[in-house]
Short mmCIF file of C-alpha atoms in Angstrom, two decimals:
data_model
loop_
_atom_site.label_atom_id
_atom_site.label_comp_id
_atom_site.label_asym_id
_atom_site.label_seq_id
_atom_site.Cartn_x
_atom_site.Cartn_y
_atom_site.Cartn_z
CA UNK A 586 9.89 2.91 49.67
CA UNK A 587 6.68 0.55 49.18
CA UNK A 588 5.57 -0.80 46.08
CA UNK A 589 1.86 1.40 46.47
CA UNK A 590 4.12 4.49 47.79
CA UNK A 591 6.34 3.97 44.60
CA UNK A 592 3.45 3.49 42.40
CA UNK A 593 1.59 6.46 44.14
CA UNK A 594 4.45 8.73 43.38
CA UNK A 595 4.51 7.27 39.69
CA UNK A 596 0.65 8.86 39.39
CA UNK A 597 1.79 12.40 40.68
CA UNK A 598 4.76 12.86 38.17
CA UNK A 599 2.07 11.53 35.08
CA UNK A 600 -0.23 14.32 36.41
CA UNK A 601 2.19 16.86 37.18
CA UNK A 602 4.39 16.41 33.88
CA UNK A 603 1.21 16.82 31.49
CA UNK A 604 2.28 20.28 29.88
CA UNK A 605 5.80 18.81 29.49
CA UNK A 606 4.65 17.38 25.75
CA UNK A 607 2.71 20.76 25.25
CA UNK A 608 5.49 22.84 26.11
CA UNK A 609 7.23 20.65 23.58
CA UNK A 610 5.39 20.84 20.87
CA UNK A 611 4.76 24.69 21.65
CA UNK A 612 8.81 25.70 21.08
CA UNK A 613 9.07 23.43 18.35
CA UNK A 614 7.05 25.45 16.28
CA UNK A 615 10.24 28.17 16.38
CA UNK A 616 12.98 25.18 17.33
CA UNK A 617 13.75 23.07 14.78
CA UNK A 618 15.31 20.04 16.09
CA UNK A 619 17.39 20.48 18.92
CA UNK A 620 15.79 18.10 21.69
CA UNK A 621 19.08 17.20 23.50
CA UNK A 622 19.11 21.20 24.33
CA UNK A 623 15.08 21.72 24.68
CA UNK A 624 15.40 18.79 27.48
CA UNK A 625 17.33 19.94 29.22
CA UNK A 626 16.31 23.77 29.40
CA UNK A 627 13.06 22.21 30.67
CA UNK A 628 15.14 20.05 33.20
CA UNK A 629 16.71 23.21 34.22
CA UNK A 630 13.35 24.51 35.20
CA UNK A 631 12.25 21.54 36.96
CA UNK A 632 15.28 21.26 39.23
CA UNK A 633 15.58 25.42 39.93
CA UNK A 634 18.78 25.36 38.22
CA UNK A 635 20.58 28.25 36.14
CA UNK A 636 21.95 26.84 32.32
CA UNK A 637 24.71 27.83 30.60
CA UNK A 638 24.59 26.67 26.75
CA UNK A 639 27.84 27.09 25.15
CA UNK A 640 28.16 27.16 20.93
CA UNK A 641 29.59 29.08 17.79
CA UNK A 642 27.45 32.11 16.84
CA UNK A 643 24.17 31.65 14.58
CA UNK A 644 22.83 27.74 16.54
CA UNK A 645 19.93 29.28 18.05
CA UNK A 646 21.06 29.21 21.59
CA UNK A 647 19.06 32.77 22.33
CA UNK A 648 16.34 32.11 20.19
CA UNK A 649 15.46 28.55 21.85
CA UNK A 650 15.72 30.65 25.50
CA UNK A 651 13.87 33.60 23.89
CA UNK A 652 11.01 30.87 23.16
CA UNK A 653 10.80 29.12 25.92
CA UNK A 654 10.48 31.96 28.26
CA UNK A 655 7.47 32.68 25.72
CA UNK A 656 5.72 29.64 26.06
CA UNK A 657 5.89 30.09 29.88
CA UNK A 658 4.09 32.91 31.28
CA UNK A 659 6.41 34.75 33.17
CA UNK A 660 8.33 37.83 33.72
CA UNK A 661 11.30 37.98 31.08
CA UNK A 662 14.78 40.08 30.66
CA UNK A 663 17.47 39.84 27.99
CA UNK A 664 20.65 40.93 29.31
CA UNK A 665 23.37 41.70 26.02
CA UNK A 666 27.13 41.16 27.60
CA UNK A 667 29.34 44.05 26.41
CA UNK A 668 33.16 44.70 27.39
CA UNK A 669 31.45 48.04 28.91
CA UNK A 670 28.76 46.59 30.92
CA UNK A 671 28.68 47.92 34.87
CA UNK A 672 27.28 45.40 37.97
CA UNK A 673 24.91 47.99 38.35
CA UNK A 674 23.23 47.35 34.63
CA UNK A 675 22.37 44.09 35.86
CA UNK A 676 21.27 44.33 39.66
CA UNK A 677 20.24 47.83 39.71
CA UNK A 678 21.62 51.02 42.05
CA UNK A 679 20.50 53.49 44.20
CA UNK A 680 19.40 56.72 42.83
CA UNK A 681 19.55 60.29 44.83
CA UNK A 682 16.65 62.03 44.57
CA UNK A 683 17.75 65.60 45.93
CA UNK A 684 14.30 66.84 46.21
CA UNK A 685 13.34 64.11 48.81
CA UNK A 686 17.39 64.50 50.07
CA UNK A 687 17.14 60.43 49.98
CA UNK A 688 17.83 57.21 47.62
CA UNK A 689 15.73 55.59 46.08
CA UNK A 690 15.82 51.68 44.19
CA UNK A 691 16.17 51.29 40.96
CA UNK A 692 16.09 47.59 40.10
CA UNK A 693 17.58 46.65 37.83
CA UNK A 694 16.63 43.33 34.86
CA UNK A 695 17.91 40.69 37.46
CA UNK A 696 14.56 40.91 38.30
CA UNK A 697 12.38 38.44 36.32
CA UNK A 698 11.92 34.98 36.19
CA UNK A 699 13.74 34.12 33.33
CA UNK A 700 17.28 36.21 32.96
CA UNK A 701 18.69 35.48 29.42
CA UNK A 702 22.38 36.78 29.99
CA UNK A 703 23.74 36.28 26.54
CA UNK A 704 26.74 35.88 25.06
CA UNK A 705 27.77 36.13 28.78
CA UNK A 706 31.42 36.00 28.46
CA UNK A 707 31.83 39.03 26.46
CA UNK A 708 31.99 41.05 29.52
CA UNK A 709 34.70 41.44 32.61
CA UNK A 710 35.09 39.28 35.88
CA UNK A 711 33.41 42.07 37.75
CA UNK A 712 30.61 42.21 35.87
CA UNK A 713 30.19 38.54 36.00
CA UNK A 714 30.77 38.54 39.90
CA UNK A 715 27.42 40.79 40.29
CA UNK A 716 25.48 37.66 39.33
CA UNK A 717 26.98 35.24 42.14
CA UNK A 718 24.88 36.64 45.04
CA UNK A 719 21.61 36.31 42.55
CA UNK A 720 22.49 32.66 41.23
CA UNK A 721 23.52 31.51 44.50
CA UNK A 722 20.88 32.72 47.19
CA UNK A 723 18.44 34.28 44.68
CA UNK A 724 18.80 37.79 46.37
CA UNK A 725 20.40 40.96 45.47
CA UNK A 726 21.77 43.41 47.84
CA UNK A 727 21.60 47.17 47.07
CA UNK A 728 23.40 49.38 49.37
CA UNK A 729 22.35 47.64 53.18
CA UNK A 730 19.52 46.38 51.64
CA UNK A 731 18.25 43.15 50.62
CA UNK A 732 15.69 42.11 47.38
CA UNK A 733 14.24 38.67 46.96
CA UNK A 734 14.11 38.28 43.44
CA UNK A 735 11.19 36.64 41.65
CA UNK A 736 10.33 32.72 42.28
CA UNK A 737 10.90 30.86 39.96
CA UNK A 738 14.10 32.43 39.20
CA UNK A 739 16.32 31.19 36.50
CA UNK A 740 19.76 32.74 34.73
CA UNK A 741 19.89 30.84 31.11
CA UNK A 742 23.06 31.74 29.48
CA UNK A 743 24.83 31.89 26.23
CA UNK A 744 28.19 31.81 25.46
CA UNK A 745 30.39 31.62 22.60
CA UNK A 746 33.92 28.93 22.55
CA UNK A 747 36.38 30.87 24.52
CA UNK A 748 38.56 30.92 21.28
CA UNK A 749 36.28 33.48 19.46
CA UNK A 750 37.31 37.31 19.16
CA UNK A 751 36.39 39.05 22.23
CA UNK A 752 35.95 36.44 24.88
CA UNK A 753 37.05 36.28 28.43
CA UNK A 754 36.79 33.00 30.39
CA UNK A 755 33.90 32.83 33.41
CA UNK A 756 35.59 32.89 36.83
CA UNK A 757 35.25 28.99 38.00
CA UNK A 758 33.25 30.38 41.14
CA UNK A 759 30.67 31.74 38.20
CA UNK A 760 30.51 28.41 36.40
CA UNK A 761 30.10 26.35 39.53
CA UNK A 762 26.89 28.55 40.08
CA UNK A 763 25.37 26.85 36.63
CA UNK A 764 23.38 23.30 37.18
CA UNK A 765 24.27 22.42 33.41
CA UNK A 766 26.65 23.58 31.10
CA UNK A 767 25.21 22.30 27.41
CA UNK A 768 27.61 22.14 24.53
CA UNK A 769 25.25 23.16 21.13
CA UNK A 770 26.08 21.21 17.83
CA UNK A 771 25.60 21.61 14.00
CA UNK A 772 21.58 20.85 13.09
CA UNK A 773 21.65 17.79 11.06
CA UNK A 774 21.34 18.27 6.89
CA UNK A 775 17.44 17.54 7.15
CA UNK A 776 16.76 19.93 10.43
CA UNK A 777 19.19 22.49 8.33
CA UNK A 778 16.82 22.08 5.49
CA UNK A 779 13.85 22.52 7.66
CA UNK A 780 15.32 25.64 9.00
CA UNK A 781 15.41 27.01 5.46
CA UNK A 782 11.84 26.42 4.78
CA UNK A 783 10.72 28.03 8.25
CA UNK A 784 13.48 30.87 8.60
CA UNK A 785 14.34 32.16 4.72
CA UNK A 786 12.11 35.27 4.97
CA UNK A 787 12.81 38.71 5.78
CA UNK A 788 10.22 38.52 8.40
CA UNK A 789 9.53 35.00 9.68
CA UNK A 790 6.78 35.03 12.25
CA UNK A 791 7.10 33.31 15.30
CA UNK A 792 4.00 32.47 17.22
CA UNK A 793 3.96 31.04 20.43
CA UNK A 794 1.08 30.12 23.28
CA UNK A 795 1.81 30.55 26.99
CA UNK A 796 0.98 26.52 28.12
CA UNK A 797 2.11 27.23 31.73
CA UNK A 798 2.42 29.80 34.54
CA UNK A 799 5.20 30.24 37.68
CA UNK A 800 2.85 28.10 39.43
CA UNK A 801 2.90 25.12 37.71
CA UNK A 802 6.43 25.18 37.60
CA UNK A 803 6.50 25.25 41.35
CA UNK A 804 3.48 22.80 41.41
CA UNK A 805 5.79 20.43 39.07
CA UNK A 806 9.57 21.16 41.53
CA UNK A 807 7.38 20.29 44.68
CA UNK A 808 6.84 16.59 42.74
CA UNK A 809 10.26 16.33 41.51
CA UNK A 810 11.39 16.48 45.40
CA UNK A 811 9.11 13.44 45.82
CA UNK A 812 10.71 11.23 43.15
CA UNK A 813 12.37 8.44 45.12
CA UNK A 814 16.59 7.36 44.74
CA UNK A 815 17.53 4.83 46.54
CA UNK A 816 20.48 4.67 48.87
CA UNK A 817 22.76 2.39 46.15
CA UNK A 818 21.78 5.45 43.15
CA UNK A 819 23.22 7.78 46.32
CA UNK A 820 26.42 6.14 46.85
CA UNK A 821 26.97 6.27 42.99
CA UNK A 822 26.42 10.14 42.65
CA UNK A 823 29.06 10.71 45.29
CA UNK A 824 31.12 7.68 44.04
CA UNK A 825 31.16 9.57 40.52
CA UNK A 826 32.00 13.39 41.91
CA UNK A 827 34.55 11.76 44.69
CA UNK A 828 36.19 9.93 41.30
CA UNK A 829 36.76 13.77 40.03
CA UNK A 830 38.30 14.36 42.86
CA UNK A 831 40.52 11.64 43.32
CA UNK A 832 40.73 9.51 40.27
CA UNK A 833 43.09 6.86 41.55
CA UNK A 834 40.62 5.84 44.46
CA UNK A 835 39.05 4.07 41.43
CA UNK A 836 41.50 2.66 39.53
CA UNK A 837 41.82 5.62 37.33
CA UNK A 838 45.65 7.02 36.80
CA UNK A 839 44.56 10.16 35.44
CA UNK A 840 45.48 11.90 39.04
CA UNK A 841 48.02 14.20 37.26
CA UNK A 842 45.27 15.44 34.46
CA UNK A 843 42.64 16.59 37.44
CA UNK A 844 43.76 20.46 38.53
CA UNK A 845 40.17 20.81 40.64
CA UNK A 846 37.38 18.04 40.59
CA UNK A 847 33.55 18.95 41.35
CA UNK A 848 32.25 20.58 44.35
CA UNK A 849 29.52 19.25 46.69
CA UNK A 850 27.34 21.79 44.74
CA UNK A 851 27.99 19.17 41.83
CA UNK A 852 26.88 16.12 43.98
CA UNK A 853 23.20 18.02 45.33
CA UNK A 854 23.09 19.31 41.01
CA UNK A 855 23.66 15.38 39.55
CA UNK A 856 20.85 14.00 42.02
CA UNK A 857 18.54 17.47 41.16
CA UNK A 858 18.95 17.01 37.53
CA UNK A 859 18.35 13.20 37.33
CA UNK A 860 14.89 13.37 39.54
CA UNK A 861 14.16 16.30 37.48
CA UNK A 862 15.29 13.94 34.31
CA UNK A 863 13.56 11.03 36.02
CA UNK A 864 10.20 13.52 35.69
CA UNK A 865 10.23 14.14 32.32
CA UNK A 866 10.40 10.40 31.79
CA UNK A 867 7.23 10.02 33.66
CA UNK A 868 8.82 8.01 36.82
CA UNK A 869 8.77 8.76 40.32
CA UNK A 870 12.09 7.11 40.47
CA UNK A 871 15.82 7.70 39.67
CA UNK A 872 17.61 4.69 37.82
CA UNK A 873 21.70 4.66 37.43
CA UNK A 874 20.91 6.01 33.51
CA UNK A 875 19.17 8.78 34.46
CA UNK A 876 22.73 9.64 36.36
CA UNK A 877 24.62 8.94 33.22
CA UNK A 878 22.55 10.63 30.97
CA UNK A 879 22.51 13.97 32.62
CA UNK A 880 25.77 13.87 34.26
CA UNK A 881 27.79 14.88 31.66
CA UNK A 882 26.27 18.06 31.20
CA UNK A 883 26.63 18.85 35.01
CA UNK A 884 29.86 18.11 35.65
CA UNK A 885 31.62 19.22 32.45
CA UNK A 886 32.31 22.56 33.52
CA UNK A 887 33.41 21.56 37.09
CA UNK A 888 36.36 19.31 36.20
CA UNK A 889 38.92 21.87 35.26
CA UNK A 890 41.57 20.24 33.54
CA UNK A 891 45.70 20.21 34.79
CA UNK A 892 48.24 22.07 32.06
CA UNK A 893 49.69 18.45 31.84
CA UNK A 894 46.14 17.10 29.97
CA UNK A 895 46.02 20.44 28.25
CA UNK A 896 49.53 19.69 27.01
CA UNK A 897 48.25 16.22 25.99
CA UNK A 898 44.87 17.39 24.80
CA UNK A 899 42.65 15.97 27.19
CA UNK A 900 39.31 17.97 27.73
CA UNK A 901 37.41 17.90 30.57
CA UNK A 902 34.50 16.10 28.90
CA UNK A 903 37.23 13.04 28.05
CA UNK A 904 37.80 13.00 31.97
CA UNK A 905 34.15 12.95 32.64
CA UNK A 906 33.58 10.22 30.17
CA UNK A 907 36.56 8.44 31.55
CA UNK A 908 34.79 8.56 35.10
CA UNK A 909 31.62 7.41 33.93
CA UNK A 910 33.66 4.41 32.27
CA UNK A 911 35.23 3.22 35.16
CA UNK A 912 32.90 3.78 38.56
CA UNK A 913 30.99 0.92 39.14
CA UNK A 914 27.21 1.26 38.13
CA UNK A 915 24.71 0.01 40.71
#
């Protein structure tokens, strides 16, 4: 790519990414703290990719999604996970009407922009495989016919650690499905005492302005396709998921540890994410940092671990580090 071409580029993402700080500053008013997981919800949006935010109870994970979709003006549905929750209280079912001796559609809250599905492993595998055909090809099929859901269309789930009370682990065909899997800390003692001051009320009030629309969002993904990678950044996203697959190709002896290493859905998310990371930056290109900053987050969930590094307590994120360690950087 040219220097003007580059620099060209450059001036569309500082346009298009002007209600980035607004949107910002608009959930902060409710978020206190939090940016690592604000970011990225916003990079989620940017690169048409579903979020899965994984924490203990009581860290804000539905409120932050709850505000966002309010300071973007779109259609929103909560979804609460239950052990008793049927495929069809998510995508919707057909309905007899005997008076018209036909069915009839009755969609179901799939169908909105913004899905919050929380606490999302709380419910069954078959509940959880009614959302594949949505996440994957934004569609739902209802008896032998097919619904294009809303565009933008975005699931952001919660989920508590797996070793709560009540949980049942995602099917790995599920969490391949999610662009970023976030892992939600502690606030720090200052943001905790922040929290106080805005939250310690029987009724706080929460007040937040609309700063964008569906179309900006689609205005904004149309740029983030435009922002350049060059061929070297390209042979290190593949070099990085290819080192999941087969460690020892790079020098890595953790071949035993690796049961399944990430999908070529991982290597198209990783490049997504850092142009749509690149964006919020205010570049029109990708640099080898933007790959290491956001990587983590999307391939987390797709290295599932062997029962060998289970036995020797090695978590997927130590692989993942681990990788990012050891593969070259451009």
């Amino acid at each position: 790519m040219s220097a003007s071409t580059l620099s060209e580029v450059n001036e569309r993402v500082k346009e298009a990414s002007s209600w980035v700080p607004l949107l910002r500053a608009e959930i902060a008013k409710v978020i206190v703290g939090q940016q690592y997981l604000v970011d990225r919800l916003i990079v989620g949006i940017l690169a048409n990719g579903h979020v899965l935010l994984e924490g203990v109870p009581g860290l804000a994970k539905t409120l932050s999604v709850r505000t966002l979709a309010s300071a973007v003006q779109a259609q929103f549905s909560r979804i609460q996970f239950t052990p008793d929750l049927l495929p069809a209280d998510i995508v919707g079912t057909l309905i007899y009407n005997p008076q018209k001796a036909e069915f009839f559609t009755k969609k179901g809250p799939i169908f909105a922009n913004i899905v919050l599905a929380d606490e999302i492993n709380r419910a069954p595998a078959k509940v959880q495989s009614a959302l594949l055909e949505a996440m994957q090809e934004r569609q739902v099929t209802l008896g032998d016919e097919t619904h294009l859901l809303p565009a933008p269309f975005l699931v952001l789930a919660t989920e508590n650690p797996i070793d709560q009370e009540g949980t049942y682990p995602l099917p790995e065909a599920q969490v391949d499905r999610f662009m970023l899997k976030l892992k939600i800390g502690y606030p720090t003692r200052e943001e905790e005492r922040r929290i106080l001051d805005n939250m310690a009320s029987t009724a706080p009030k929460f007040s937040v302005e609309p700063v964008i629309n569906p179309t900006d969002i689609l205005a904004a993904r149309a740029v983030v396709d435009q922002i350049y990678i060059d061929d070297k950044v390209k042979d290190y996203v593949v070099d990085l998921v290819f080192a999941t697959r087969r460690p020892s190709d790079f020098g890595l002896n953790i071949d035993n540890f690796v049961q399944f290493g990430a999908s070529p859905r991982a290597t198209i998310a990783l490049t997504l994410a850092a142009k749509a990371w690149a964006f919020l930056q205010g570049r029109g290109y990708v640099t080898p940092q933007d790959i290491k900053t956001i990587g983590v987050d999307v391939l987390r969930h797709r290295v599932i671990p062997s029962y060998e590094a289970e036995a020797e307590d090695f978590t997927s994120e130590q692989l993942v580090a681990k990788i990012f360690d050891t593969v070259p950087v451009p």
